[in-house]
Amino acid sequence: MSNAHPAPRKEMRFLGRKLSPLTQRRLHNFKANKRGFVSLWVFLFLFVGTLCAEFIANDRPILVRFDGEFYAPIFERLPETTFGGEFPTETDYTDPVVQDLINAKGWMVWPIVRYNHQTVAWDLPAAAPTPPDAKHWLGTDDQARDVVARLIYGFRISVLFGFCVTIVSAVIGITAGAFQGYYGGLLDLLAQRFIEIWSSMPQLYILIILASFVEPNFWWLLGVLLLFMWIGFVGVVRAEFLRARNLDFTRASRALGVSDIVIMFRHVLPNAMVATMTFLPFTLAGSVTILTALDFLGIGLPPGSASLGELLAQGKANLQAPWLGLTGFFTIGIMLTLMIFIGEAVRDAFDPRKLFAGEPEAAETAAETISDKPAAGTTPAE
C-alpha cells in the first residue's frame, strides 16, 4: 500500500466563506455518488420549473400589447372592456372574439401550454377523456382538462407539501429529542410514554373521520400530518443526546458556565445532525407518498385541485384511457426514485466509514472529533 498523501483538494467556498475540511469531504463524497448527484440536479430542474408553472401552463397570456399599452394578465385581472369588449367581467383570453380584438391592435405572448390545471377544453374532437394530440400532449382527463397542465401543478403542490411536512416535522422532532436526551430523567420518561401512546393512534382513521365533517385543504392536511410525522426524528436525536450529555466536552462546557441551550444546540446538536440529515430525503419521499395516497382515496386536497393522486384515481376509473394512469404512475415513480437516489448520496456523504476511506490517520482524528467535540473548529469555551 502506498503511503503517499492524496493531492490537496481545491478550496471550496460558500457565500464568500471557506468551508471546513469536514464539509468539503462530505461534498466530495456526495458528488462521488454520480447517481445521487445527477438525481439532485434533475430534481431541482423539475421543481424549479414547476415553481414557475404559471409561466409554463396557463390560460392567460404572459404579456399583452394592445393599443400601445403593455399588460401582464398573469399578475392582474383585466375586464374585457380594456380590450374593446362589451362586458365588464374578467377577460376570457381563450375566447376567439377577444383574441381577434387584441390581435387587431396588438399581440399576445402565450405560455408553452395554453391551459392551467382547471381550464376546460371546450373544443375537443371527441368526448373526454381524449388521447394525446398536438394540442394536448398527454391528452385530457374525464373533465376535459389538460393532463400536462395538471401534471405540472400537481408536481409542484406535492413537492411543496412534502417540504413543509419534512421541515416542520424535523424542527419539532429535533427539539423534542434534544430536550429529552439532554435532561433525561422524569422528562424523558413521561415524553417517551406520551410518544408511545400518540404513535399508536390510527392516523388514517383520524383523517377519514375528520374529512367526514371538514373539507380537507392543503393547510388542514399539513396540520394533521404534522401531529404524527415529527415522531420519527425524536428517537435519532434523543439517542445522540443521551450519549453526548456525559462526554467530556459537555461537562467542560457546564463547568465554564455555558447555558444548557447553547450546549444543546451548538455543541451537541451537530453530532446528531449526521443521522438526521440522512433521514430527511426519505421523510420527504414518504410525505409526498402520503399526500398522493390521500388524494387517490378522495380524502386529500379539495376537488378540482391539481393532484398526482387524483390523476391516478382517474386512471383507475377510466381504464379505456391508459394515458391517465400511465402518466401518474411514471411521474410518481420518477419523482420518488430521484428522492431515494438523493437520500442515498446524502447517506454516503455523512457516513463516517466513507468519509475518510483510505486515510487511517484522518479517520482516527475524525472519530475523535465526532465523539469528543461538538463540531470542527469549535470548542466548548466559545
PDB file of N, CA, C and O in Angstrom, residues 179-232:
ATOM      1  N   PHE A 179     -34.301  17.937  24.006  1.00  0.00           N
ATOM      2  CA  PHE A 179     -34.653  18.153  25.412  1.00  0.00           C
ATOM      3  C   PHE A 179     -34.771  16.824  26.160  1.00  0.00           C
ATOM      4  O   PHE A 179     -34.335  16.706  27.308  1.00  0.00           O
ATOM      5  N   GLN A 180     -35.358  15.824  25.510  1.00  0.00           N
ATOM      6  CA  GLN A 180     -35.495  14.526  26.164  1.00  0.00           C
ATOM      7  C   GLN A 180     -34.122  13.921  26.471  1.00  0.00           C
ATOM      8  O   GLN A 180     -33.865  13.456  27.588  1.00  0.00           O
ATOM      9  N   GLY A 181     -33.258  13.904  25.465  1.00  0.00           N
ATOM     10  CA  GLY A 181     -31.962  13.271  25.653  1.00  0.00           C
ATOM     11  C   GLY A 181     -31.039  14.029  26.569  1.00  0.00           C
ATOM     12  O   GLY A 181     -30.269  13.429  27.326  1.00  0.00           O
ATOM     13  N   TYR A 182     -31.101  15.351  26.529  1.00  0.00           N
ATOM     14  CA  TYR A 182     -30.166  16.145  27.336  1.00  0.00           C
ATOM     15  C   TYR A 182     -30.540  16.129  28.813  1.00  0.00           C
ATOM     16  O   TYR A 182     -29.677  15.962  29.681  1.00  0.00           O
ATOM     17  N   TYR A 183     -31.817  16.305  29.121  1.00  0.00           N
ATOM     18  CA  TYR A 183     -32.231  16.367  30.526  1.00  0.00           C
ATOM     19  C   TYR A 183     -32.555  14.985  31.090  1.00  0.00           C
ATOM     20  O   TYR A 183     -32.357  14.750  32.292  1.00  0.00           O
ATOM     21  N   GLY A 184     -33.049  14.077  30.268  1.00  0.00           N
ATOM     22  CA  GLY A 184     -33.335  12.724  30.720  1.00  0.00           C
ATOM     23  C   GLY A 184     -34.301  12.698  31.889  1.00  0.00           C
ATOM     24  O   GLY A 184     -35.178  13.552  32.029  1.00  0.00           O
ATOM     25  N   GLY A 185     -34.152  11.682  32.751  1.00  0.00           N
ATOM     26  CA  GLY A 185     -34.936  11.600  33.975  1.00  0.00           C
ATOM     27  C   GLY A 185     -36.431  11.523  33.741  1.00  0.00           C
ATOM     28  O   GLY A 185     -36.917  10.872  32.804  1.00  0.00           O
ATOM     29  N   LEU A 186     -37.174  12.224  34.589  1.00  0.00           N
ATOM     30  CA  LEU A 186     -38.632  12.187  34.535  1.00  0.00           C
ATOM     31  C   LEU A 186     -39.162  12.778  33.234  1.00  0.00           C
ATOM     32  O   LEU A 186     -40.153  12.278  32.680  1.00  0.00           O
ATOM     33  N   LEU A 187     -38.528  13.843  32.739  1.00  0.00           N
ATOM     34  CA  LEU A 187     -38.962  14.457  31.477  1.00  0.00           C
ATOM     35  C   LEU A 187     -38.887  13.445  30.345  1.00  0.00           C
ATOM     36  O   LEU A 187     -39.835  13.297  29.555  1.00  0.00           O
ATOM     37  N   ASP A 188     -37.787  12.726  30.243  1.00  0.00           N
ATOM     38  CA  ASP A 188     -37.617  11.729  29.192  1.00  0.00           C
ATOM     39  C   ASP A 188     -38.611  10.585  29.359  1.00  0.00           C
ATOM     40  O   ASP A 188     -39.200  10.106  28.380  1.00  0.00           O
ATOM     41  N   LEU A 189     -38.835  10.160  30.604  1.00  0.00           N
ATOM     42  CA  LEU A 189     -39.754   9.059  30.862  1.00  0.00           C
ATOM     43  C   LEU A 189     -41.181   9.409  30.442  1.00  0.00           C
ATOM     44  O   LEU A 189     -41.849   8.647  29.725  1.00  0.00           O
ATOM     45  N   LEU A 190     -41.662  10.578  30.863  1.00  0.00           N
ATOM     46  CA  LEU A 190     -43.021  10.986  30.527  1.00  0.00           C
ATOM     47  C   LEU A 190     -43.173  11.231  29.026  1.00  0.00           C
ATOM     48  O   LEU A 190     -44.199  10.867  28.429  1.00  0.00           O
ATOM     49  N   ALA A 191     -42.157  11.844  28.411  1.00  0.00           N
ATOM     50  CA  ALA A 191     -42.229  12.133  26.976  1.00  0.00           C
ATOM     51  C   ALA A 191     -42.247  10.839  26.157  1.00  0.00           C
ATOM     52  O   ALA A 191     -42.985  10.736  25.171  1.00  0.00           O
ATOM     53  N   GLN A 192     -41.466   9.858  26.569  1.00  0.00           N
ATOM     54  CA  GLN A 192     -41.460   8.585  25.845  1.00  0.00           C
ATOM     55  C   GLN A 192     -42.788   7.864  25.957  1.00  0.00           C
ATOM     56  O   GLN A 192     -43.263   7.263  24.993  1.00  0.00           O
ATOM     57  N   ARG A 193     -43.400   7.912  27.130  1.00  0.00           N
ATOM     58  CA  ARG A 193     -44.715   7.273  27.280  1.00  0.00           C
ATOM     59  C   ARG A 193     -45.744   7.990  26.414  1.00  0.00           C
ATOM     60  O   ARG A 193     -46.623   7.366  25.814  1.00  0.00           O
ATOM     61  N   PHE A 194     -45.666   9.326  26.353  1.00  0.00           N
ATOM     62  CA  PHE A 194     -46.589  10.079  25.508  1.00  0.00           C
ATOM     63  C   PHE A 194     -46.390   9.722  24.043  1.00  0.00           C
ATOM     64  O   PHE A 194     -47.369   9.536  23.286  1.00  0.00           O
ATOM     65  N   ILE A 195     -45.137   9.611  23.602  1.00  0.00           N
ATOM     66  CA  ILE A 195     -44.858   9.283  22.207  1.00  0.00           C
ATOM     67  C   ILE A 195     -45.365   7.887  21.867  1.00  0.00           C
ATOM     68  O   ILE A 195     -45.915   7.651  20.778  1.00  0.00           O
ATOM     69  N   GLU A 196     -45.213   6.948  22.792  1.00  0.00           N
ATOM     70  CA  GLU A 196     -45.698   5.588  22.542  1.00  0.00           C
ATOM     71  C   GLU A 196     -47.216   5.575  22.371  1.00  0.00           C
ATOM     72  O   GLU A 196     -47.744   4.888  21.492  1.00  0.00           O
ATOM     73  N   ILE A 197     -47.900   6.333  23.207  1.00  0.00           N
ATOM     74  CA  ILE A 197     -49.362   6.386  23.098  1.00  0.00           C
ATOM     75  C   ILE A 197     -49.780   7.117  21.824  1.00  0.00           C
ATOM     76  O   ILE A 197     -50.664   6.671  21.088  1.00  0.00           O
ATOM     77  N   TRP A 198     -49.136   8.246  21.555  1.00  0.00           N
ATOM     78  CA  TRP A 198     -49.503   9.065  20.403  1.00  0.00           C
ATOM     79  C   TRP A 198     -49.218   8.361  19.090  1.00  0.00           C
ATOM     80  O   TRP A 198     -50.005   8.448  18.141  1.00  0.00           O
ATOM     81  N   SER A 199     -48.092   7.631  19.013  1.00  0.00           N
ATOM     82  CA  SER A 199     -47.744   6.947  17.776  1.00  0.00           C
ATOM     83  C   SER A 199     -48.656   5.754  17.496  1.00  0.00           C
ATOM     84  O   SER A 199     -48.707   5.262  16.361  1.00  0.00           O
ATOM     85  N   SER A 200     -49.363   5.267  18.510  1.00  0.00           N
ATOM     86  CA  SER A 200     -50.287   4.146  18.310  1.00  0.00           C
ATOM     87  C   SER A 200     -51.643   4.586  17.783  1.00  0.00           C
ATOM     88  O   SER A 200     -52.492   3.751  17.478  1.00  0.00           O
ATOM     89  N   MET A 201     -51.866   5.904  17.670  1.00  0.00           N
ATOM     90  CA  MET A 201     -53.138   6.397  17.142  1.00  0.00           C
ATOM     91  C   MET A 201     -53.264   6.039  15.665  1.00  0.00           C
ATOM     92  O   MET A 201     -52.301   6.159  14.898  1.00  0.00           O
ATOM     93  N   PRO A 202     -54.435   5.590  15.228  1.00  0.00           N
ATOM     94  CA  PRO A 202     -54.627   5.237  13.802  1.00  0.00           C
ATOM     95  C   PRO A 202     -54.735   6.500  12.949  1.00  0.00           C
ATOM     96  O   PRO A 202     -55.805   7.109  12.837  1.00  0.00           O
ATOM     97  N   GLN A 203     -53.631   6.865  12.329  1.00  0.00           N
ATOM     98  CA  GLN A 203     -53.567   8.125  11.585  1.00  0.00           C
ATOM     99  C   GLN A 203     -54.580   8.170  10.438  1.00  0.00           C
ATOM    100  O   GLN A 203     -55.269   9.176  10.255  1.00  0.00           O
ATOM    101  N   LEU A 204     -54.683   7.106   9.686  1.00  0.00           N
ATOM    102  CA  LEU A 204     -55.603   7.097   8.548  1.00  0.00           C
ATOM    103  C   LEU A 204     -57.054   7.217   9.009  1.00  0.00           C
ATOM    104  O   LEU A 204     -57.845   7.954   8.405  1.00  0.00           O
ATOM    105  N   TYR A 205     -57.420   6.524  10.082  1.00  0.00           N
ATOM    106  CA  TYR A 205     -58.787   6.612  10.587  1.00  0.00           C
ATOM    107  C   TYR A 205     -59.112   8.021  11.063  1.00  0.00           C
ATOM    108  O   TYR A 205     -60.231   8.517  10.877  1.00  0.00           O
ATOM    109  N   ILE A 206     -58.144   8.668  11.685  1.00  0.00           N
ATOM    110  CA  ILE A 206     -58.363  10.043  12.145  1.00  0.00           C
ATOM    111  C   ILE A 206     -58.633  10.952  10.948  1.00  0.00           C
ATOM    112  O   ILE A 206     -59.535  11.810  10.985  1.00  0.00           O
ATOM    113  N   LEU A 207     -57.863  10.785   9.883  1.00  0.00           N
ATOM    114  CA  LEU A 207     -58.072  11.601   8.681  1.00  0.00           C
ATOM    115  C   LEU A 207     -59.443  11.342   8.068  1.00  0.00           C
ATOM    116  O   LEU A 207     -60.128  12.280   7.648  1.00  0.00           O
ATOM    117  N   ILE A 208     -59.849  10.079   8.023  1.00  0.00           N
ATOM    118  CA  ILE A 208     -61.157   9.756   7.448  1.00  0.00           C
ATOM    119  C   ILE A 208     -62.279  10.355   8.284  1.00  0.00           C
ATOM    120  O   ILE A 208     -63.245  10.925   7.754  1.00  0.00           O
ATOM    121  N   ILE A 209     -62.165  10.267   9.609  1.00  0.00           N
ATOM    122  CA  ILE A 209     -63.207  10.807  10.487  1.00  0.00           C
ATOM    123  C   ILE A 209     -63.292  12.325  10.350  1.00  0.00           C
ATOM    124  O   ILE A 209     -64.381  12.895  10.212  1.00  0.00           O
ATOM    125  N   LEU A 210     -62.149  13.000  10.358  1.00  0.00           N
ATOM    126  CA  LEU A 210     -62.154  14.455  10.244  1.00  0.00           C
ATOM    127  C   LEU A 210     -62.651  14.902   8.874  1.00  0.00           C
ATOM    128  O   LEU A 210     -63.339  15.921   8.756  1.00  0.00           O
ATOM    129  N   ALA A 211     -62.302  14.143   7.828  1.00  0.00           N
ATOM    130  CA  ALA A 211     -62.734  14.510   6.475  1.00  0.00           C
ATOM    131  C   ALA A 211     -64.228  14.364   6.290  1.00  0.00           C
ATOM    132  O   ALA A 211     -64.793  14.903   5.329  1.00  0.00           O
ATOM    133  N   SER A 212     -64.896  13.640   7.201  1.00  0.00           N
ATOM    134  CA  SER A 212     -66.333  13.448   7.075  1.00  0.00           C
ATOM    135  C   SER A 212     -67.125  14.702   7.427  1.00  0.00           C
ATOM    136  O   SER A 212     -68.268  14.850   7.006  1.00  0.00           O
ATOM    137  N   PHE A 213     -66.531  15.615   8.205  1.00  0.00           N
ATOM    138  CA  PHE A 213     -67.258  16.840   8.550  1.00  0.00           C
ATOM    139  C   PHE A 213     -66.438  18.106   8.338  1.00  0.00           C
ATOM    140  O   PHE A 213     -66.920  19.204   8.613  1.00  0.00           O
ATOM    141  N   VAL A 214     -65.207  17.992   7.840  1.00  0.00           N
ATOM    142  CA  VAL A 214     -64.384  19.155   7.493  1.00  0.00           C
ATOM    143  C   VAL A 214     -63.830  18.937   6.092  1.00  0.00           C
ATOM    144  O   VAL A 214     -63.271  17.873   5.815  1.00  0.00           O
ATOM    145  N   GLU A 215     -64.005  19.929   5.221  1.00  0.00           N
ATOM    146  CA  GLU A 215     -63.459  19.797   3.866  1.00  0.00           C
ATOM    147  C   GLU A 215     -61.941  19.926   3.910  1.00  0.00           C
ATOM    148  O   GLU A 215     -61.407  20.958   4.308  1.00  0.00           O
ATOM    149  N   PRO A 216     -61.202  18.889   3.532  1.00  0.00           N
ATOM    150  CA  PRO A 216     -59.740  18.954   3.597  1.00  0.00           C
ATOM    151  C   PRO A 216     -59.181  20.000   2.639  1.00  0.00           C
ATOM    152  O   PRO A 216     -59.729  20.238   1.573  1.00  0.00           O
ATOM    153  N   ASN A 217     -58.088  20.610   3.029  1.00  0.00           N
ATOM    154  CA  ASN A 217     -57.340  21.502   2.150  1.00  0.00           C
ATOM    155  C   ASN A 217     -55.859  21.360   2.472  1.00  0.00           C
ATOM    156  O   ASN A 217     -55.472  20.543   3.320  1.00  0.00           O
ATOM    157  N   PHE A 218     -55.042  22.120   1.790  1.00  0.00           N
ATOM    158  CA  PHE A 218     -53.586  21.989   1.934  1.00  0.00           C
ATOM    159  C   PHE A 218     -53.157  22.165   3.384  1.00  0.00           C
ATOM    160  O   PHE A 218     -52.425  21.322   3.935  1.00  0.00           O
ATOM    161  N   TRP A 219     -53.591  23.255   4.012  1.00  0.00           N
ATOM    162  CA  TRP A 219     -53.132  23.558   5.375  1.00  0.00           C
ATOM    163  C   TRP A 219     -53.762  22.622   6.393  1.00  0.00           C
ATOM    164  O   TRP A 219     -53.126  22.272   7.408  1.00  0.00           O
ATOM    165  N   TRP A 220     -54.983  22.174   6.150  1.00  0.00           N
ATOM    166  CA  TRP A 220     -55.635  21.239   7.063  1.00  0.00           C
ATOM    167  C   TRP A 220     -54.896  19.898   7.061  1.00  0.00           C
ATOM    168  O   TRP A 220     -54.603  19.332   8.119  1.00  0.00           O
ATOM    169  N   LEU A 221     -54.572  19.397   5.886  1.00  0.00           N
ATOM    170  CA  LEU A 221     -53.826  18.145   5.797  1.00  0.00           C
ATOM    171  C   LEU A 221     -52.429  18.294   6.383  1.00  0.00           C
ATOM    172  O   LEU A 221     -51.922  17.384   7.056  1.00  0.00           O
ATOM    173  N   LEU A 222     -51.806  19.441   6.140  1.00  0.00           N
ATOM    174  CA  LEU A 222     -50.471  19.685   6.686  1.00  0.00           C
ATOM    175  C   LEU A 222     -50.495  19.629   8.206  1.00  0.00           C
ATOM    176  O   LEU A 222     -49.632  18.998   8.831  1.00  0.00           O
ATOM    177  N   GLY A 223     -51.486  20.279   8.812  1.00  0.00           N
ATOM    178  CA  GLY A 223     -51.575  20.283  10.269  1.00  0.00           C
ATOM    179  C   GLY A 223     -51.807  18.901  10.846  1.00  0.00           C
ATOM    180  O   GLY A 223     -51.197  18.528  11.863  1.00  0.00           O
ATOM    181  N   VAL A 224     -52.668  18.118  10.204  1.00  0.00           N
ATOM    182  CA  VAL A 224     -52.959  16.774  10.718  1.00  0.00           C
ATOM    183  C   VAL A 224     -51.732  15.876  10.615  1.00  0.00           C
ATOM    184  O   VAL A 224     -51.383  15.151  11.555  1.00  0.00           O
ATOM    185  N   LEU A 225     -51.038  15.915   9.486  1.00  0.00           N
ATOM    186  CA  LEU A 225     -49.874  15.059   9.316  1.00  0.00           C
ATOM    187  C   LEU A 225     -48.725  15.472  10.235  1.00  0.00           C
ATOM    188  O   LEU A 225     -47.952  14.624  10.694  1.00  0.00           O
ATOM    189  N   LEU A 226     -48.616  16.769  10.531  1.00  0.00           N
ATOM    190  CA  LEU A 226     -47.564  17.222  11.433  1.00  0.00           C
ATOM    191  C   LEU A 226     -47.765  16.697  12.845  1.00  0.00           C
ATOM    192  O   LEU A 226     -46.810  16.637  13.631  1.00  0.00           O
ATOM    193  N   LEU A 227     -48.981  16.328  13.192  1.00  0.00           N
ATOM    194  CA  LEU A 227     -49.232  15.773  14.521  1.00  0.00           C
ATOM    195  C   LEU A 227     -48.521  14.444  14.721  1.00  0.00           C
ATOM    196  O   LEU A 227     -48.293  14.030  15.870  1.00  0.00           O
ATOM    197  N   PHE A 228     -48.150  13.775  13.606  1.00  0.00           N
ATOM    198  CA  PHE A 228     -47.563  12.440  13.721  1.00  0.00           C
ATOM    199  C   PHE A 228     -46.160  12.339  13.126  1.00  0.00           C
ATOM    200  O   PHE A 228     -45.348  11.549  13.608  1.00  0.00           O
ATOM    201  N   MET A 229     -45.862  13.118  12.079  1.00  0.00           N
ATOM    202  CA  MET A 229     -44.616  12.924  11.344  1.00  0.00           C
ATOM    203  C   MET A 229     -43.374  13.278  12.156  1.00  0.00           C
ATOM    204  O   MET A 229     -42.288  12.764  11.886  1.00  0.00           O
ATOM    205  N   TRP A 230     -43.491  14.146  13.159  1.00  0.00           N
ATOM    206  CA  TRP A 230     -42.318  14.573  13.922  1.00  0.00           C
ATOM    207  C   TRP A 230     -41.757  13.465  14.798  1.00  0.00           C
ATOM    208  O   TRP A 230     -40.587  13.515  15.215  1.00  0.00           O
ATOM    209  N   ILE A 231     -42.558  12.441  15.074  1.00  0.00           N
ATOM    210  CA  ILE A 231     -42.131  11.388  15.995  1.00  0.00           C
ATOM    211  C   ILE A 231     -40.907  10.648  15.461  1.00  0.00           C
ATOM    212  O   ILE A 231     -40.043  10.212  16.225  1.00  0.00           O
ATOM    213  N   GLY A 232     -40.805  10.509  14.144  1.00  0.00           N
ATOM    214  CA  GLY A 232     -39.688   9.764  13.570  1.00  0.00           C
ATOM    215  C   GLY A 232     -38.332  10.368  13.840  1.00  0.00           C
ATOM    216  O   GLY A 232     -37.318   9.653  13.831  1.00  0.00           O
TER     217      GLY A 232
END
